[in-house]
Short mmCIF file of C-alpha atoms and ligand atoms in Angstrom, two decimals:
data_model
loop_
_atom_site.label_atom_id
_atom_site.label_comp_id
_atom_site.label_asym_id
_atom_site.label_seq_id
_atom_site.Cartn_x
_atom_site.Cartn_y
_atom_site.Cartn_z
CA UNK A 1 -112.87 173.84 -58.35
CA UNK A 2 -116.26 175.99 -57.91
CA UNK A 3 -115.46 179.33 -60.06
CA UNK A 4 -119.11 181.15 -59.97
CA UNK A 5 -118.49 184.09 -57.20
CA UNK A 6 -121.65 182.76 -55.23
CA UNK A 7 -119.60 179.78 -55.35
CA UNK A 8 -116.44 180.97 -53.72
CA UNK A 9 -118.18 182.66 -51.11
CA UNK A 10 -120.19 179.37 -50.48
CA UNK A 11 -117.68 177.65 -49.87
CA UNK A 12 -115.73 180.32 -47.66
CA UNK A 13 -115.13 179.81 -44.25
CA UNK A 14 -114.88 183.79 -43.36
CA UNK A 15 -117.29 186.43 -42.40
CA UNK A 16 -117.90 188.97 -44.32
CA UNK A 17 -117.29 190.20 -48.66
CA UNK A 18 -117.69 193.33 -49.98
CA UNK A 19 -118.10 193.51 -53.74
CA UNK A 20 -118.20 197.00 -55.90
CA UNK A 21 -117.93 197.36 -59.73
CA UNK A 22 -116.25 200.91 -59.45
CA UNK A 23 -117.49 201.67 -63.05
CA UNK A 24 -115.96 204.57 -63.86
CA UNK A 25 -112.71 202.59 -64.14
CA UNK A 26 -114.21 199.13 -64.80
CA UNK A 27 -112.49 197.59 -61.68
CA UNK A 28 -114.20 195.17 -59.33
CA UNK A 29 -113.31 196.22 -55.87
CA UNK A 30 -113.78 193.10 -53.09
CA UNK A 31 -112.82 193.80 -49.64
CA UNK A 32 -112.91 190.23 -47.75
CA UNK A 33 -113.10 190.45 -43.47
CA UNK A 34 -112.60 186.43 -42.92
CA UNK A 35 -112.22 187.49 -39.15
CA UNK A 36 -112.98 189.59 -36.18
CA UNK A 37 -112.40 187.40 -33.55
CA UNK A 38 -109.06 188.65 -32.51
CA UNK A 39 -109.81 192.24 -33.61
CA UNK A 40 -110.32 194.79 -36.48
CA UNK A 41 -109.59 192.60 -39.75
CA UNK A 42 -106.60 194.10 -41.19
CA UNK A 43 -104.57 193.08 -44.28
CA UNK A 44 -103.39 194.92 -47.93
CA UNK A 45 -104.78 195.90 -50.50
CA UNK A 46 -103.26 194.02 -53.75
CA UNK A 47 -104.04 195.98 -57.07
CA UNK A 48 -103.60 193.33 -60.06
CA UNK A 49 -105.04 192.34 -63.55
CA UNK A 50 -106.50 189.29 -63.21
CA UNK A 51 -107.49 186.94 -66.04
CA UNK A 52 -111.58 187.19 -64.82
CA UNK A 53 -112.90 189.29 -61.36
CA UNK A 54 -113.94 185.70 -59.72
CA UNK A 55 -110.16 185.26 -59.79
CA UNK A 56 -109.61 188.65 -57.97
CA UNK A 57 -112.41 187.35 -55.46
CA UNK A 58 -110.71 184.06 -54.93
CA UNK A 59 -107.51 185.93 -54.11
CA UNK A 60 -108.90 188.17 -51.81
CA UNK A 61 -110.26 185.20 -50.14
CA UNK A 62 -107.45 183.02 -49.74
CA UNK A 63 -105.70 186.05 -48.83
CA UNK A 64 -107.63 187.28 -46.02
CA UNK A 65 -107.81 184.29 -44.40
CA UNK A 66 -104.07 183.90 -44.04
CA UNK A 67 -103.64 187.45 -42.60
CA UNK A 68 -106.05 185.54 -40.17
CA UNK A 69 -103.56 182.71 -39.51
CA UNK A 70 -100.70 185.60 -39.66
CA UNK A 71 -102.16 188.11 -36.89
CA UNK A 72 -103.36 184.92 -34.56
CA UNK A 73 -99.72 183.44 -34.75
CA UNK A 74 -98.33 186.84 -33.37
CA UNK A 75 -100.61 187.47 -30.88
CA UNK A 76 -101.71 190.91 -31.72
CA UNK A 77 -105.00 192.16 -31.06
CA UNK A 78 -106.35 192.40 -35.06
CA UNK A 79 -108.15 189.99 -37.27
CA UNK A 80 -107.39 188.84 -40.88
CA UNK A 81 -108.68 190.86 -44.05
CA UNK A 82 -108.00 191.78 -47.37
CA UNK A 83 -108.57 193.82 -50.35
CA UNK A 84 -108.51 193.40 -53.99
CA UNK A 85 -108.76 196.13 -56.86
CA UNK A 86 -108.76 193.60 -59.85
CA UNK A 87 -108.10 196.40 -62.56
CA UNK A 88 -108.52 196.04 -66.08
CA UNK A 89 -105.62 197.15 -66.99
CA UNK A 90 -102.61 199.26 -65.63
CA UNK A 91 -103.22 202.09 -64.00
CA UNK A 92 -101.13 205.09 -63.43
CA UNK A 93 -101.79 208.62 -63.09
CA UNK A 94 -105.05 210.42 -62.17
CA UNK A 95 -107.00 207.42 -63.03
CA UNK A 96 -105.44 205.53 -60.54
CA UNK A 97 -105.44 208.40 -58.41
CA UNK A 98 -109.43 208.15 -58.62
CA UNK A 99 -109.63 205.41 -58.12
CA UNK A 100 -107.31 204.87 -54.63
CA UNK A 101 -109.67 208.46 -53.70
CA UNK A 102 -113.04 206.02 -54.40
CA UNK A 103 -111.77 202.84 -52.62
CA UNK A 104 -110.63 204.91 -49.50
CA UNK A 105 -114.06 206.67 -49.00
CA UNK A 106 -115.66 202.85 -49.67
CA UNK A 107 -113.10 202.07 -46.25
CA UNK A 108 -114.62 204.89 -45.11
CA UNK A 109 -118.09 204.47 -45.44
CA UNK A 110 -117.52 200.50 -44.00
CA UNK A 111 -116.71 202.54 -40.66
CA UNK A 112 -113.55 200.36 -39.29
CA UNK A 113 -115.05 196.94 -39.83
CA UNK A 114 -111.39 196.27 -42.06
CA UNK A 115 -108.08 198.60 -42.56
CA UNK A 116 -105.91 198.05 -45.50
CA UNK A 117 -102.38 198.69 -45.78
CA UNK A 118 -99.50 198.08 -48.52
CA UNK A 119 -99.87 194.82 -50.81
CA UNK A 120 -98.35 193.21 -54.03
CA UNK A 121 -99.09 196.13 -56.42
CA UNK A 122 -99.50 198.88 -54.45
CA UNK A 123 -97.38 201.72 -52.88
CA UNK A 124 -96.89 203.98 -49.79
CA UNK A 125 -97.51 206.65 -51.90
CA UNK A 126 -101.20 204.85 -52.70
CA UNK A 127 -101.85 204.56 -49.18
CA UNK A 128 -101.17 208.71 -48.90
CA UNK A 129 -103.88 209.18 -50.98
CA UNK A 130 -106.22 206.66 -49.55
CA UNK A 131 -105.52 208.02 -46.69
CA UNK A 132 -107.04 211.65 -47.61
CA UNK A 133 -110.09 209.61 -47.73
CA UNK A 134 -110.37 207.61 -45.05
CA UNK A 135 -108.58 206.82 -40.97
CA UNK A 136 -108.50 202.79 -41.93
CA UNK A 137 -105.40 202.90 -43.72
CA UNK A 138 -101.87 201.93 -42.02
CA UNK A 139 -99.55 204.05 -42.93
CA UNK A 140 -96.67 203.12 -40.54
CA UNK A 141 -94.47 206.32 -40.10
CA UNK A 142 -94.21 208.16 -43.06
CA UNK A 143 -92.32 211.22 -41.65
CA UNK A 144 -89.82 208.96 -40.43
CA UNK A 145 -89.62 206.93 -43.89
CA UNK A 146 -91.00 204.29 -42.49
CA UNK A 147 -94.09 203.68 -44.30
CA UNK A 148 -93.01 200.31 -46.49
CA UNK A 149 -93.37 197.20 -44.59
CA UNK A 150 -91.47 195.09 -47.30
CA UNK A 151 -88.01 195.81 -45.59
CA UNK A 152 -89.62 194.69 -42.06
CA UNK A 153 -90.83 191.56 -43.86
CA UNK A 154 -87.60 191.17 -45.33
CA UNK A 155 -85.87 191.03 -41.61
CA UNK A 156 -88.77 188.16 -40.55
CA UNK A 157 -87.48 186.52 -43.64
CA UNK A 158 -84.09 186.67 -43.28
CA UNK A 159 -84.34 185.39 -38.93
CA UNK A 160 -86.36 182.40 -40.34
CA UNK A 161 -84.06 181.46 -43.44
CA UNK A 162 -81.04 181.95 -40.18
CA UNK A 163 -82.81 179.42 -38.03
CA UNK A 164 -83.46 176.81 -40.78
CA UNK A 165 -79.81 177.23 -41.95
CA UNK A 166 -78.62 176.63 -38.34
CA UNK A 167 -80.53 173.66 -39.07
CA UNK A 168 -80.01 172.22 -41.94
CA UNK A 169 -76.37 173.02 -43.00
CA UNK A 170 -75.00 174.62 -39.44
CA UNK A 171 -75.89 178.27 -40.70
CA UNK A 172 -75.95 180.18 -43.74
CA UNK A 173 -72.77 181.03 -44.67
CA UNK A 174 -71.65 179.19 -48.26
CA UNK A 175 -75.32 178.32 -49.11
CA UNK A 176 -77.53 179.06 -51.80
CA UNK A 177 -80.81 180.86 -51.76
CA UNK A 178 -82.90 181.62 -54.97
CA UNK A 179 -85.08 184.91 -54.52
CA UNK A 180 -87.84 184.87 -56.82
CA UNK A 181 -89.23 188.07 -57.46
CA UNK A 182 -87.49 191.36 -56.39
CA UNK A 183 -90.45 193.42 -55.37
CA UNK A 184 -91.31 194.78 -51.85
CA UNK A 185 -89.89 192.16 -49.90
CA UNK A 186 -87.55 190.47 -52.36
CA UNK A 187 -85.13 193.45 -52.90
CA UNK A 188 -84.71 194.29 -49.59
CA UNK A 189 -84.52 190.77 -48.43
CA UNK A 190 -81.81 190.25 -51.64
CA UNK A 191 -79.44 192.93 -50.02
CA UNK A 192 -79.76 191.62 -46.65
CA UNK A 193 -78.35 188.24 -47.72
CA UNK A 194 -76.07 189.85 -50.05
CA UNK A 195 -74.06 191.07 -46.49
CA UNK A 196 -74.33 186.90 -45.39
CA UNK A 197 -71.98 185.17 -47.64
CA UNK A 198 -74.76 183.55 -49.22
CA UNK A 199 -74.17 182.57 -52.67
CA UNK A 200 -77.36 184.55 -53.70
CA UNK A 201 -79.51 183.55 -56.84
CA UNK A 202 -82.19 186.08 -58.05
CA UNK A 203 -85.15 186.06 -60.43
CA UNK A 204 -88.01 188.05 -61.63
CA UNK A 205 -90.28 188.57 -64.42
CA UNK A 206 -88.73 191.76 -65.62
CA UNK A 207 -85.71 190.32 -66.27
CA UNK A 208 -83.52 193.51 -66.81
CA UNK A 209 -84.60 194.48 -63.10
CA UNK A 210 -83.35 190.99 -61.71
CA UNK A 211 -80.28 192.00 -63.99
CA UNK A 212 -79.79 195.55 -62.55
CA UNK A 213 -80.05 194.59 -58.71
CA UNK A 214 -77.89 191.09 -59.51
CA UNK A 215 -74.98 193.53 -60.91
CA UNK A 216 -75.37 195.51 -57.83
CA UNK A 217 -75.30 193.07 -54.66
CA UNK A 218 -73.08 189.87 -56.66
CA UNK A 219 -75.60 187.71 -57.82
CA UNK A 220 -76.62 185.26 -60.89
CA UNK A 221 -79.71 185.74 -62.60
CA UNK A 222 -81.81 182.98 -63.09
CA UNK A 223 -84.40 182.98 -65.54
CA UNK A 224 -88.23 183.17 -64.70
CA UNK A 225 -89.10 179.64 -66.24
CA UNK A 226 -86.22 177.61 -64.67
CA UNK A 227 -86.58 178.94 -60.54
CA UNK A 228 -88.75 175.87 -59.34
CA UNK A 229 -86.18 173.31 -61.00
CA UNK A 230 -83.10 175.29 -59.91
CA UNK A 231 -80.64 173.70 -57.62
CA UNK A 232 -80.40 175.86 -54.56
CA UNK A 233 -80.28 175.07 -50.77
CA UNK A 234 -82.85 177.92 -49.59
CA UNK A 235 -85.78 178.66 -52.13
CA UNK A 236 -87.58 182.14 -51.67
CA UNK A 237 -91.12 182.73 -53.28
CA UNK A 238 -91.59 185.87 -52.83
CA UNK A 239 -93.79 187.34 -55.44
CA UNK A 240 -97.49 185.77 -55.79
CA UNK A 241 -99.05 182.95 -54.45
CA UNK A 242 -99.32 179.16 -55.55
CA UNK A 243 -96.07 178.41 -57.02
CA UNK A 244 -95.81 175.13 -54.44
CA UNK A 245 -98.29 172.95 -56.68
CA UNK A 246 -98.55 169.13 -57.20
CA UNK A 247 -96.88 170.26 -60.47
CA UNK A 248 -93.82 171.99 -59.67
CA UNK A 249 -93.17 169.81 -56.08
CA UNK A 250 -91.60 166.84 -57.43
CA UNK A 251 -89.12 169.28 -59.86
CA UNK A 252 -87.56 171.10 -57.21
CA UNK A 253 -84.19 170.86 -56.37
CA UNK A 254 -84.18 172.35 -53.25
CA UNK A 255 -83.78 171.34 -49.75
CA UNK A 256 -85.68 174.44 -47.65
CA UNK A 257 -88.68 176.86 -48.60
CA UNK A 258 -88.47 180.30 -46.80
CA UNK A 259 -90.09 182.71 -48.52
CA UNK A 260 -92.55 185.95 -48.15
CA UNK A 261 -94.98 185.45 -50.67
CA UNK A 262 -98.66 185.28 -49.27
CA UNK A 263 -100.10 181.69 -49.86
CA UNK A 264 -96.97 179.71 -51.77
CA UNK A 265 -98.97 176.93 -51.32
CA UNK A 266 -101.33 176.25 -54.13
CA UNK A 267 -103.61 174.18 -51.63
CA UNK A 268 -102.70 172.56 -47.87
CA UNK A 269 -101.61 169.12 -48.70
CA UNK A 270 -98.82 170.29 -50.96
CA UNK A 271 -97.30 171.12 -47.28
CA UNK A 272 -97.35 167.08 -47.16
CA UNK A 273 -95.46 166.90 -50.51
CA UNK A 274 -92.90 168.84 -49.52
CA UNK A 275 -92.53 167.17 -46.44
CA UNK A 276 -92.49 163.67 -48.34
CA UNK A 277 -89.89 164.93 -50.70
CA UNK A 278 -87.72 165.88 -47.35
CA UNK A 279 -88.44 169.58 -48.78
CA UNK A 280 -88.57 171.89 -44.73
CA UNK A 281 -91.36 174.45 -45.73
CA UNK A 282 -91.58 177.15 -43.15
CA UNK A 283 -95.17 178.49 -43.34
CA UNK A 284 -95.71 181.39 -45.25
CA UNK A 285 -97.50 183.16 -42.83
CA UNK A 286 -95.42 182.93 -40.37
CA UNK A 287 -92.43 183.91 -42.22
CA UNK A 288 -93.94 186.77 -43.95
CA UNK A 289 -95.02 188.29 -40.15
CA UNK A 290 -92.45 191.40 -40.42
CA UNK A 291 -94.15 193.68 -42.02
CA UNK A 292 -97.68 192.85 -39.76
CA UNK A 293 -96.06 193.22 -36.77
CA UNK A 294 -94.17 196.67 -37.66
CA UNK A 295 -97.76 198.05 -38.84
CA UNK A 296 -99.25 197.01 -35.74
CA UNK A 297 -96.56 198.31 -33.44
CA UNK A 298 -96.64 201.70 -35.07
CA UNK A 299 -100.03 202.10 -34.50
CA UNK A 300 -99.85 200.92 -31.17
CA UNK A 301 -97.08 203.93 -30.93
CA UNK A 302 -94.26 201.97 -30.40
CA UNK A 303 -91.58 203.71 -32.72
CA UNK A 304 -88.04 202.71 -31.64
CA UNK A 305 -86.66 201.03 -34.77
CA UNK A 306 -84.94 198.90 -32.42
CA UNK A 307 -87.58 197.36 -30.59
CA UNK A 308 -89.43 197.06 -33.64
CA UNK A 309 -86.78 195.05 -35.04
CA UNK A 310 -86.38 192.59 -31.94
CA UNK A 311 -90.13 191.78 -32.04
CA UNK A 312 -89.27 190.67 -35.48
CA UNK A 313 -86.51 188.93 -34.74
CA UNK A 314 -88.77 186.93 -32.77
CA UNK A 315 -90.10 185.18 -35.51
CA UNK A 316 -87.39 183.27 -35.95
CA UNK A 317 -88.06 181.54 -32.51
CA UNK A 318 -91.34 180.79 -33.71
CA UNK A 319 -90.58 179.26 -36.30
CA UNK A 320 -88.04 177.47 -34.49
CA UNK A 321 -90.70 175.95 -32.35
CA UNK A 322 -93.41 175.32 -34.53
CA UNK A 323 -90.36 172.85 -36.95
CA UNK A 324 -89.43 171.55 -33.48
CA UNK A 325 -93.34 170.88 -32.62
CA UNK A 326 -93.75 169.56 -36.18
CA UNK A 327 -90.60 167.04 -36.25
CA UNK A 328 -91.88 165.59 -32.49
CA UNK A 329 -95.17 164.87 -33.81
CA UNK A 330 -93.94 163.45 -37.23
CA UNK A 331 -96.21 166.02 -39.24
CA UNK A 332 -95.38 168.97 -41.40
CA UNK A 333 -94.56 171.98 -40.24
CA UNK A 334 -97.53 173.34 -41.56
CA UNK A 335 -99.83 171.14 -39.44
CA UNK A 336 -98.43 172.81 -36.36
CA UNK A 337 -98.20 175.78 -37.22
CA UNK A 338 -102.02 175.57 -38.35
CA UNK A 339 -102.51 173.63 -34.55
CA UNK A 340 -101.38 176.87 -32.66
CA UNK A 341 -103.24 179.30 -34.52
CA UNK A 342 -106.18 177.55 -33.99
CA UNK A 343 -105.63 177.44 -29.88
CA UNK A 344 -105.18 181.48 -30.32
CA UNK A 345 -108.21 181.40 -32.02
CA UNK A 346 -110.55 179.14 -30.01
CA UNK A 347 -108.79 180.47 -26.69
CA UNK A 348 -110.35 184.18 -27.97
CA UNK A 349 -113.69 182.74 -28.43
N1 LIG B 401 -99.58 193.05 -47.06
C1 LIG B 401 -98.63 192.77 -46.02
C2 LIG B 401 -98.93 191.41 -45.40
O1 LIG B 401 -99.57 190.58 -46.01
C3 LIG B 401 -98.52 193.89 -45.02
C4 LIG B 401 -99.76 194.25 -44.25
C5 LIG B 401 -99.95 193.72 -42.98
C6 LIG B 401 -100.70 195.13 -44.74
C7 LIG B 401 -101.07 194.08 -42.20
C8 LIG B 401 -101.84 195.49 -43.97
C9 LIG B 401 -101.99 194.97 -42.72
O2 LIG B 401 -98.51 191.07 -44.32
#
């Protein structure tokens, strides 16, 4: 695997990488634009300590190019991007504060060629103060409350775990799903299938947290280290990215993957693996569409919660043609789902 930034970028199929060592706070800022084709690249910004910055620049790559894949599967005028603020260590207070305040006037200065929004790690309450900085910040509605996407991605979720239910066992009801990390997405998600008759399973790193919420909706805790060997109809990834390896695959001891988490796949052919195993993985990025599409109604002005939520919704029947697609042509669901993207994407060029 080529590690050396020049290296990464080399071997990058996107357009565009800003790099700045914001040295006051010793973070490496990267801002990745894999694609304008459809639009303005959009996509979050994900604040995280990372073991070395070329690991915060492979992120932001990988990342950016599925909000590429995400924004050309719903048909919405905006291209894929991300950011990364690989800090060195947590950050709270006015030294984050200064640092949000430098990385909005960098979005700033970059004129619109990529907005950022909400990501693993950061806040709405971030995106305020980027947003006394610079215009290319989503910020959904925050008078209305409405400035989170995880509980919109949490609805896409929950339509696409409904449709491969109907599938697989004849709905949800009675069946197990594992949530693995109760962030953004996962708590929200967690109480919407607490109200499903779901026999809900929950993990997360801090374990007292996956304790706290567990207590609250009626569910077991399971422990960090045992989730991908777990036996549990529906697994949910939905913390970070590359749990679905060639090392965890053949442990699993589940029968679907639905989850929100941003690139669960450590690299494409594990999509096969699953798929060889008899494992139904429903892309990530077209799962984890909610909270997209809410940003990019909202800006558009479309406010009513309701329509919002039906455009959502929506995903489901996606999904439901793309496994439909996939089983017709005896390939994994990935493979199709990768197949229509890339007609959105030639059909724009
Ligand atoms: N980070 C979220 C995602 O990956 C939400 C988001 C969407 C943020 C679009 C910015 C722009 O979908």
């Amino acid at each position: 695997m080529p590690d050396s930034m020049q290296d990464l970028i080399a071997s990058w199929d996107g357009e565009a990488v800003v790099i700045r060592y914001d040295r006051e706070s010793g973070t490496w800022i990267f801002v990745a634009m894999h694609s304008s084709k459809l639009g303005m690249p959009i996509g979050g910004c994900r604040m995280k300590v990372y073991p070395a910055p070329a690991d915060g620049l492979r992120d932001v790559l990988r990342l950016s190019r599925g909000m590429t894949s995400k924004l050309a599967a719903i048909q919405f005028h905006f291209g894929g991007g991300k950011s990364v603020l690989a800090i060195p260590h947590a950050m709270e207070g006015p030294e984050r504060e200064a640092l949000l305040r430098r990385f909005g006037r960098l979005l700033e200065h970059l004129g619109g060629a990529y907005a950022t929004g909400i990501d693993l790690g950061t806040s709405p309450e971030d995106m305020a103060v980027i947003a006394e900085e610079t215009r290319w910040v989503f910020q959904g509605d925050p008078e209305g409350g409405r400035s989170d996407p995880g509980p919109y991605t949490a609805r896409g979720v929950l339509a696409c775990m409904q449709v491969v239910g109907e599938r697989l066992f004849g709905g949800l009801a009675g069946r197990s799903v594992l949530v693995q990390g109760i962030g953004g997405v996962g708590e929200p998600l967690a109480r919407l299938l607490s109200t499903r008759k779901v026999r809900l399973l929950l993990s997360d790193l801090d374990l007292d947290r996956a304790k706290r919420l567990a207590a609250e909706v009626g569910a077991e805790v399971i422990s960090p280290g045992e989730v991908m060997t777990t036996e549990c109809d529906i697994l949910a990834p939905c913390a970070v990215g590359g749990t679905l390896n060639p090392k965890t695959i053949p442990s699993l001891r589940c029968r679907a993957v639905v989850g929100s988490a941003n690139n669960q796949l450590e690299n494409d052919a594990d999509a096969d693996r699953l798929a060889a195993r008899g494992i139904v993985y429903a892309p990530d990025y077209i799962v984890n569409a909610g909270g997209a599409i809410a940003y990019a109604l909202m800006h558009q002005g479309t406010m009513d919660e309701a329509v919002i939520n039906a455009r959502i919704h929506q995903i489901g029947d996606s999904l439901a043609a793309i496994l439909d697609e996939a089983r017709k042509r005896n390939e994994s669901p990935l493979h199709a789902a990768t197949r229509r993207v890339e007609e959105v994407l030639a059909q724009a060029s």
